[in-house]
N, CA, C and O atoms as a DFTB+ gen file, in Angstrom:
504 C
 N C O
     1  1       6.262      33.712      14.711
     2  2       7.858      33.946      13.389
     3  2       7.217      32.005      13.314
     4  3       6.892      31.255      14.234
     5  1       7.256      31.817      12.055
     6  2       6.700      30.551      10.839
     7  2       7.794      30.020      10.311
     8  3       8.602      30.723       9.704
     9  1       7.959      28.686      10.482
    10  2       9.540      28.388      10.063
    11  2       8.807      27.782       8.680
    12  3       7.858      27.011       8.817
    13  1       9.125      28.034       7.780
    14  2       9.328      27.495       5.935
    15  2       9.683      26.336       5.848
    16  3      10.614      26.311       6.653
    17  1       9.561      24.895       5.247
    18  2      10.384      24.075       5.170
    19  2      10.604      24.296       4.190
    20  3       9.604      24.679       3.583
    21  1      12.090      24.243       3.215
    22  2      12.870      24.195       2.171
    23  2      12.060      23.291       1.334
    24  3      11.723      22.139       1.609
    25  1      11.778      24.020       0.205
    26  2      11.413      23.314      -1.136
    27  2      12.132      22.267      -1.452
    28  3      11.353      21.519      -2.042
    29  1      13.364      21.684      -1.392
    30  2      14.322      20.916      -1.322
    31  2      15.138      20.102      -0.400
    32  3      16.279      20.415      -0.060
    33  1      14.324      18.730       0.107
    34  2      14.589      17.953       0.804
    35  2      15.229      17.025       0.617
    36  3      15.042      16.448      -0.455
    37  1      16.517      16.334       1.806
    38  2      17.254      15.021       2.017
    39  2      16.628      14.354       3.054
    40  3      16.450      14.945       4.119
    41  1      16.348      13.463       2.935
    42  2      15.412      12.533       4.152
    43  2      16.654      11.213       3.719
    44  3      16.894      10.745       2.606
    45  1      17.275      10.873       5.060
    46  2      18.009       9.524       5.014
    47  2      17.777       8.365       5.805
    48  3      17.298       8.753       6.870
    49  1      17.899       7.003       5.791
    50  2      17.612       6.176       6.776
    51  2      18.745       4.960       6.321
    52  3      18.997       4.637       5.160
    53  1      19.320       4.410       7.501
    54  2      20.351       3.605       7.699
    55  2      19.332       1.691       7.761
    56  3      18.462       1.128       8.426
    57  1      20.192       1.438       6.639
    58  2      19.610       0.346       6.626
    59  2      20.818      -0.997       6.928
    60  3      21.894      -0.650       6.441
    61  1      20.897      -2.212       7.501
    62  2      21.040      -3.080       8.180
    63  2      21.883      -3.953       6.803
    64  3      21.999      -3.369       5.726
    65  1      22.352      -5.174       6.965
    66  2      22.488      -6.105       6.100
    67  2      21.629      -6.702       5.481
    68  3      21.001      -7.592       6.054
    69  1      21.341      -6.346       4.011
    70  2      20.242      -6.920       2.876
    71  2      20.691      -8.239       2.754
    72  3      21.592      -8.727       3.435
    73  1      19.738      -9.095       1.447
    74  2      20.727      -9.954       1.156
    75  2      20.781      -9.406      -0.383
    76  3      20.034      -8.706      -1.068
    77  1      21.836      -9.963      -0.559
    78  2      22.102      -9.440      -2.131
    79  2      21.204      -9.715      -3.110
    80  3      20.388     -10.600      -2.849
    81  1      21.151      -9.257      -4.030
    82  2      20.256      -9.609      -5.031
    83  2      20.094     -11.093      -5.705
    84  3      19.031     -11.646      -5.987
    85  1      21.461     -11.609      -5.897
    86  2      21.476     -12.913      -6.215
    87  2      21.070     -13.941      -5.304
    88  3      20.383     -14.866      -5.737
    89  1      21.556     -13.883      -3.555
    90  2      20.767     -14.278      -3.157
    91  2      19.243     -14.800      -2.549
    92  3      18.819     -15.769      -1.917
    93  1      18.721     -13.597      -3.117
    94  2      17.353     -13.067      -2.744
    95  2      16.690     -14.249      -3.045
    96  3      16.070     -15.001      -2.294
    97  1      16.970     -14.342      -4.647
    98  2      16.034     -14.959      -5.775
    99  2      16.795     -16.254      -6.165
   100  3      16.337     -17.021      -7.013
   101  1      17.556     -16.400      -5.750
   102  2      18.491     -17.917      -5.859
   103  2      18.177     -19.133      -5.410
   104  3      18.912     -19.812      -4.693
   105  1      16.550     -19.605      -6.006
   106  2      16.127     -20.025      -4.906
   107  2      15.512     -20.317      -3.991
   108  3      15.285     -21.431      -3.521
   109  1      15.038     -18.825      -3.511
   110  2      14.438     -18.821      -2.155
   111  2      13.348     -18.911      -2.331
   112  3      12.948     -18.353      -3.352
   113  1      12.550     -19.468      -1.669
   114  2      10.864     -19.670      -1.458
   115  2      10.096     -18.237      -1.197
   116  3      10.437     -17.474      -0.294
   117  1       8.872     -17.941      -2.226
   118  2       8.300     -16.972      -1.625
   119  2       8.205     -16.582      -0.757
   120  3       8.003     -15.372      -0.859
   121  1       8.242     -17.102       0.765
   122  2       7.771     -16.764       1.853
   123  2       8.777     -16.013       2.536
   124  3       8.518     -14.998       3.182
   125  1      10.205     -16.618       2.369
   126  2      11.346     -16.094       2.657
   127  2      12.021     -14.463       2.144
   128  3      12.766     -13.727       2.792
   129  1      11.490     -14.275       0.866
   130  2      11.587     -13.037       0.695
   131  2      10.339     -12.045       1.014
   132  3      10.771     -10.934       1.319
   133  1       8.828     -12.117       1.036
   134  2       8.079     -11.754       1.704
   135  2       8.137     -11.564       2.890
   136  3       7.607     -10.531       3.297
   137  1       8.803     -12.491       3.895
   138  2       9.200     -11.502       5.285
   139  2      10.567     -11.202       5.408
   140  3      10.929     -11.023       6.571
   141  1      11.690     -11.064       4.278
   142  2      12.923     -10.170       4.800
   143  2      12.631      -8.560       3.911
   144  3      13.180      -7.483       4.142
   145  1      11.540      -8.895       2.817
   146  2      10.863      -7.516       2.761
   147  2      10.147      -6.756       3.864
   148  3      10.305      -5.541       3.977
   149  1       9.285      -7.521       4.761
   150  2       8.174      -6.929       5.653
   151  2       8.995      -6.241       6.379
   152  3       8.958      -5.011       6.418
   153  1      10.214      -7.288       7.339
   154  2      11.351      -6.733       8.246
   155  2      12.059      -5.656       7.883
   156  3      12.509      -4.864       8.711
   157  1      12.243      -5.516       6.378
   158  2      13.466      -4.099       6.239
   159  2      12.448      -3.108       5.925
   160  3      12.955      -2.009       5.700
   161  1      11.075      -3.134       5.827
   162  2       9.879      -2.460       5.430
   163  2       9.833      -1.978       6.538
   164  3      10.228      -0.843       6.804
   165  1       9.353      -2.759       7.323
   166  2       8.908      -1.849       9.230
   167  2      10.066      -1.073      10.002
   168  3       9.965      -0.074      10.714
   169  1      11.682      -2.131       9.512
   170  2      12.590      -0.724      10.367
   171  2      13.032       0.747       9.433
   172  3      13.795       1.629       9.826
   173  1      12.459       0.706       8.385
   174  2      12.528       1.953       7.729
   175  2      11.431       2.733       7.652
   176  3      11.726       3.858       7.249
   177  1      10.141       2.570       7.904
   178  2       9.510       2.779       8.211
   179  2       9.521       3.155       9.664
   180  3       8.923       4.200       9.922
   181  1      10.022       2.584      10.564
   182  2      10.101       3.523      11.673
   183  2      11.253       4.601      11.868
   184  3      11.163       5.468      12.738
   185  1      12.174       4.516      11.142
   186  2      12.953       5.861      11.018
   187  2      12.297       6.681      10.288
   188  3      12.119       7.751      10.870
   189  1      11.648       6.610       8.755
   190  2      10.784       7.684       8.379
   191  2       9.817       8.097       9.396
   192  3       9.516       9.268       9.166
   193  1       9.263       7.692      10.312
   194  2       8.332       8.651      11.159
   195  2       8.819       9.631      11.892
   196  3       8.155      10.492      12.469
   197  1      10.372       9.479      11.878
   198  2      10.977      10.665      12.593
   199  2      11.319      11.850      11.864
   200  3      12.081      12.702      12.321
   201  1      10.663      11.937      10.514
   202  2      10.362      13.121      10.260
   203  2       8.934      13.721       9.787
   204  3       7.926      13.057       9.546
   205  1       9.017      14.557       9.739
   206  2       7.573      15.618       9.254
   207  2       7.470      14.778       8.130
   208  3       8.392      14.251       7.508
   209  1       5.965      14.688       7.881
   210  2       5.760      13.983       6.849
   211  2       5.913      15.095       5.314
   212  3       6.056      16.292       5.568
   213  1       5.887      14.793       4.216
   214  2       6.065      15.205       3.146
   215  2       6.419      14.462       2.011
   216  3       6.998      13.378       1.950
   217  1       6.030      15.129       1.191
   218  2       5.495      14.415      -0.302
   219  2       6.321      15.560      -1.501
   220  3       6.242      16.728      -1.879
   221  1       7.292      14.047      -1.807
   222  2       8.072      14.894      -3.433
   223  2       7.163      14.882      -4.408
   224  3       6.341      13.966      -4.371
   225  1       7.083      15.822      -5.447
   226  2       6.945      15.721      -6.766
   227  2       7.703      13.932      -7.869
   228  3       7.275      13.109      -8.678
   229  1       8.998      14.253      -7.113
   230  2       9.323      12.934      -7.498
   231  2      10.921      13.108      -6.692
   232  3      11.539      14.076      -6.248
   233  1      11.154      11.840      -6.766
   234  2      12.584      11.677      -5.821
   235  2      13.889      10.616      -6.219
   236  3      13.834       9.465      -6.652
   237  1      15.020      11.431      -5.912
   238  2      16.166      10.669      -6.538
   239  2      16.692      10.229      -5.170
   240  3      16.795      11.010      -4.224
   241  1      17.189       8.257      -5.092
   242  2      17.720       8.041      -4.389
   243  2      19.561       8.191      -4.683
   244  3      20.236       8.116      -5.710
   245  1      19.843       8.388      -3.484
   246  2      21.572       7.580      -3.483
   247  2      21.757       6.707      -2.574
   248  3      21.394       6.920      -1.417
   249  1      22.328       5.627      -2.933
   250  2      22.854       4.896      -1.978
   251  2      24.269       4.857      -1.611
   252  3      25.204       4.745      -2.403
   253  1      24.342       4.958      -0.350
   254  2      25.875       4.699       0.348
   255  2      26.050       3.383       0.811
   256  3      25.487       3.113       1.871
   257  1      26.824       2.343       0.152
   258  2      26.855       0.874       0.650
   259  2      28.779       0.246       1.634
   260  3      29.985       0.288       1.394
   261  1      28.151      -0.082       2.360
   262  2      29.558      -1.067       2.646
   263  2      28.727      -2.663       2.943
   264  3      28.479      -3.148       4.047
   265  1      28.437      -3.209       1.687
   266  2      28.369      -4.636       1.982
   267  2      29.556      -5.822       1.804
   268  3      30.500      -5.413       1.128
   269  1      29.629      -6.568       2.058
   270  2      30.435      -7.261       0.784
   271  2      30.135      -7.753      -0.412
   272  3      31.052      -8.424      -0.883
   273  1      29.275      -7.674      -1.013
   274  2      28.950      -8.229      -2.320
   275  2      29.518      -6.815      -3.295
   276  3      29.908      -5.671      -3.061
   277  1      29.298      -7.661      -4.458
   278  2      29.293      -6.389      -5.203
   279  2      28.374      -5.614      -5.832
   280  3      27.348      -6.150      -6.252
   281  1      28.621      -4.026      -6.027
   282  2      28.114      -3.023      -5.879
   283  2      26.510      -3.183      -6.339
   284  3      25.542      -2.667      -5.779
   285  1      26.513      -4.364      -7.955
   286  2      25.150      -4.518      -8.322
   287  2      24.378      -5.331      -7.576
   288  3      23.161      -5.231      -7.730
   289  1      24.918      -6.329      -6.591
   290  2      24.156      -6.789      -5.668
   291  2      23.325      -6.050      -4.459
   292  3      22.364      -6.580      -3.901
   293  1      23.811      -4.815      -4.151
   294  2      23.382      -4.105      -3.535
   295  2      21.953      -3.324      -3.251
   296  3      21.516      -2.860      -2.198
   297  1      21.308      -3.355      -4.762
   298  2      20.197      -2.873      -5.289
   299  2      19.039      -3.294      -4.081
   300  3      18.183      -2.417      -3.965
   301  1      18.824      -4.655      -3.020
   302  2      17.314      -4.788      -2.352
   303  2      17.769      -3.230      -1.508
   304  3      17.091      -2.207      -1.599
   305  1      18.720      -3.317      -0.911
   306  2      18.559      -2.071       0.205
   307  2      18.239      -0.638      -0.623
   308  3      17.972       0.400      -0.016
   309  1      18.283      -0.697      -1.669
   310  2      17.588       0.312      -2.394
   311  2      16.014      -0.063      -2.511
   312  3      15.391       0.688      -1.761
   313  1      15.254      -0.859      -3.112
   314  2      14.418      -1.726      -3.100
   315  2      13.180      -1.728      -1.684
   316  3      11.984      -1.437      -1.683
   317  1      13.831      -2.057      -0.897
   318  2      12.949      -2.173       0.260
   319  2      13.156      -0.396       0.688
   320  3      12.246       0.359       0.347
   321  1      13.889      -0.046       1.134
   322  2      13.862       2.020       1.108
   323  2      12.807       2.396       0.317
   324  3      11.767       2.795       0.840
   325  1      12.945       2.315      -0.999
   326  2      11.772       2.807      -1.914
   327  2      10.686       2.397      -2.061
   328  3       9.802       3.075      -2.583
   329  1      10.472       0.897      -1.528
   330  2       8.893       0.777      -1.297
   331  2       8.215       1.249       0.351
   332  3       6.991       1.280       0.482
   333  1       8.997       1.543       1.357
   334  2       8.763       2.005       2.409
   335  2       8.688       2.874       2.478
   336  3       7.939       3.336       3.340
   337  1       9.625       3.957       1.366
   338  2       9.128       5.338       1.408
   339  2       8.041       6.154       0.363
   340  3       7.658       7.314       0.212
   341  1       7.774       4.742      -0.299
   342  2       6.271       5.154      -0.773
   343  2       5.307       4.807      -0.070
   344  3       4.275       5.359      -0.453
   345  1       5.150       4.089       0.859
   346  2       4.092       3.685       1.916
   347  2       4.159       4.485       2.807
   348  3       3.274       4.428       3.662
   349  1       5.233       5.524       2.936
   350  2       5.291       6.463       4.239
   351  2       4.147       7.804       3.557
   352  3       3.427       8.585       4.180
   353  1       4.364       7.647       2.050
   354  2       3.894       9.129       1.503
   355  2       4.381      10.041       1.288
   356  3       3.976      11.201       1.212
   357  1       5.860       9.325       1.097
   358  2       6.792      10.538       0.131
   359  2       7.034      10.244      -0.672
   360  3       8.257      10.386      -0.683
   361  1       6.567       9.615      -2.091
   362  2       6.311       9.755      -2.892
   363  2       4.635       9.194      -3.631
   364  3       3.875       8.477      -2.980
   365  1       4.370       9.589      -4.776
   366  2       2.734       8.863      -4.901
   367  2       3.504       7.377      -5.468
   368  3       3.118       6.260      -5.122
   369  1       4.657       7.630      -6.398
   370  2       4.453       5.802      -7.049
   371  2       6.182       5.459      -6.763
   372  3       6.804       6.143      -5.950
   373  1       6.785       4.438      -7.457
   374  2       7.792       4.457      -7.605
   375  2       8.296       4.075      -8.928
   376  3       9.333       3.424      -9.051
   377  1       7.474       4.525     -10.075
   378  2       7.847       4.478     -11.175
   379  2       9.010       5.410     -11.929
   380  3       9.546       6.394     -11.419
   381  1       9.249       4.929     -13.124
   382  2      10.266       5.926     -13.324
   383  2      10.058       7.023     -13.650
   384  3      10.959       7.677     -14.174
   385  1       8.478       7.696     -13.380
   386  2       7.785       9.195     -13.652
   387  2       8.218      10.115     -12.101
   388  3       8.505      11.310     -12.025
   389  1       8.137       9.004     -10.869
   390  2       8.170       9.752      -9.886
   391  2       9.665       9.257      -9.082
   392  3      10.208       9.772      -8.104
   393  1      10.067       8.095      -9.880
   394  2      11.649       7.755      -9.102
   395  2      12.134       7.321     -10.806
   396  3      11.901       6.280     -11.422
   397  1      13.002       8.754     -11.312
   398  2      13.619       8.735     -12.219
   399  2      14.921       8.120     -12.202
   400  3      15.219       7.358     -13.122
   401  1      15.899       8.403     -11.083
   402  2      17.258       8.203     -10.521
   403  2      17.944       7.990      -9.326
   404  3      17.926       8.670      -8.300
   405  1      18.710       6.693      -9.648
   406  2      19.252       6.383      -8.582
   407  2      20.800       6.285      -8.572
   408  3      21.383       6.189      -9.652
   409  1      21.468       6.302      -7.458
   410  2      23.115       6.101      -7.260
   411  2      23.345       5.070      -6.337
   412  3      22.751       5.094      -5.259
   413  1      24.254       4.020      -6.658
   414  2      24.239       3.287      -5.409
   415  2      26.069       3.175      -5.606
   416  3      26.661       2.797      -6.617
   417  1      26.754       3.695      -4.122
   418  2      28.069       4.339      -4.414
   419  2      28.689       3.383      -3.333
   420  3      28.011       3.280      -2.311
   421  1      29.755       2.730      -3.375
   422  2      30.773       2.161      -2.231
   423  2      30.925       3.232      -1.209
   424  3      31.276       4.340      -1.614
   425  1      30.713       3.057       0.041
   426  2      31.446       3.461       1.217
   427  2      31.983       3.140       2.290
   428  3      31.388       3.181       3.367
   429  1      33.414       2.708       2.117
   430  2      34.138       2.138       3.598
   431  2      33.312       2.663       5.109
   432  3      33.018       2.041       6.130
   433  1      33.109       4.143       4.678
   434  2      33.253       5.038       5.799
   435  2      32.059       4.735       6.638
   436  3      31.880       5.421       7.644
   437  1      31.369       3.950       6.389
   438  2      30.242       3.406       7.022
   439  2      29.994       2.276       7.770
   440  3      30.691       1.340       7.377
   441  1      29.227       1.974       8.756
   442  2      29.448       0.373       9.281
   443  2      29.186      -0.132       8.427
   444  3      28.389       0.130       7.527
   445  1      30.302      -1.511       8.734
   446  2      30.385      -2.923       7.162
   447  2      28.853      -3.478       7.633
   448  3      28.315      -3.310       8.727
   449  1      28.330      -4.192       6.452
   450  2      26.862      -4.728       6.222
   451  2      26.137      -3.549       6.683
   452  3      25.481      -3.754       7.705
   453  1      26.067      -2.141       6.110
   454  2      25.180      -1.566       5.896
   455  2      25.070      -0.532       5.000
   456  3      26.046      -0.520       4.251
   457  1      24.231       0.395       4.757
   458  2      23.912       1.191       3.371
   459  2      22.846       2.262       4.190
   460  3      21.806       2.241       4.848
   461  1      23.769       3.111       3.716
   462  2      22.577       4.967       4.081
   463  2      21.935       5.084       2.998
   464  3      22.518       5.100       1.914
   465  1      20.615       5.186       3.120
   466  2      19.863       5.536       1.719
   467  2      19.332       7.061       1.685
   468  3      18.770       7.616       2.629
   469  1      19.564       7.542       0.637
   470  2      19.359       9.165       0.729
   471  2      17.862       9.821      -0.268
   472  3      17.864      10.093      -1.468
   473  1      17.239       9.880       0.254
   474  2      15.942      10.351      -0.390
   475  2      15.937      12.016      -0.764
   476  3      15.962      12.879       0.113
   477  1      15.902      12.287      -2.115
   478  2      16.290      13.763      -2.290
   479  2      15.112      14.161      -3.193
   480  3      15.072      13.353      -4.120
   481  1      14.457      14.779      -3.263
   482  2      13.887      15.713      -4.048
   483  2      13.072      16.929      -3.654
   484  3      13.398      17.495      -2.611
   485  1      12.329      17.274      -4.166
   486  2      11.747      18.587      -4.337
   487  2       9.948      18.518      -3.679
   488  3       9.178      17.731      -4.230
   489  1       9.539      19.229      -2.731
   490  2       8.296      18.968      -1.664
   491  2       7.292      18.790      -3.062
   492  3       7.840      18.827      -4.164
   493  1       5.997      18.621      -2.978
   494  2       5.360      18.736      -4.079
   495  2       4.195      20.045      -3.602
   496  3       3.790      20.298      -2.467
   497  1       3.918      20.598      -4.652
   498  2       2.776      21.888      -4.158
   499  2       1.445      21.230      -3.758
   500  3       0.893      20.242      -4.244
   501  1       1.030      22.124      -2.632
   502  2      -0.263      21.259      -2.226
   503  2      -1.611      22.034      -2.745
   504  3      -2.722      21.546      -2.540
């Protein structure tokens, strides 16, 4: 019997404490920003490798966050996760054509200083 993956897929990864948007760009040197991006991307890619490879036609992202900063400063978790998801091959690009929607939600039920990123989409036709 052959198992068929559903067309609609939900992939999730956990992201540790990322810098707030304000602190990431407030006077930080490029080397600091580059090192942070590399660190989080590697952690997220490691989690994505646990999934069978898929490519979405387009992806929507839901970020559930429990950081101490304002909700709008949590965007770096989405940025790092989406860059990793694109590099993993989950979507062709992170332009608005392939990444048209994201939502950031405060979730006090997840570990403090973490977020959970959900990639939601339809598998691209081969």
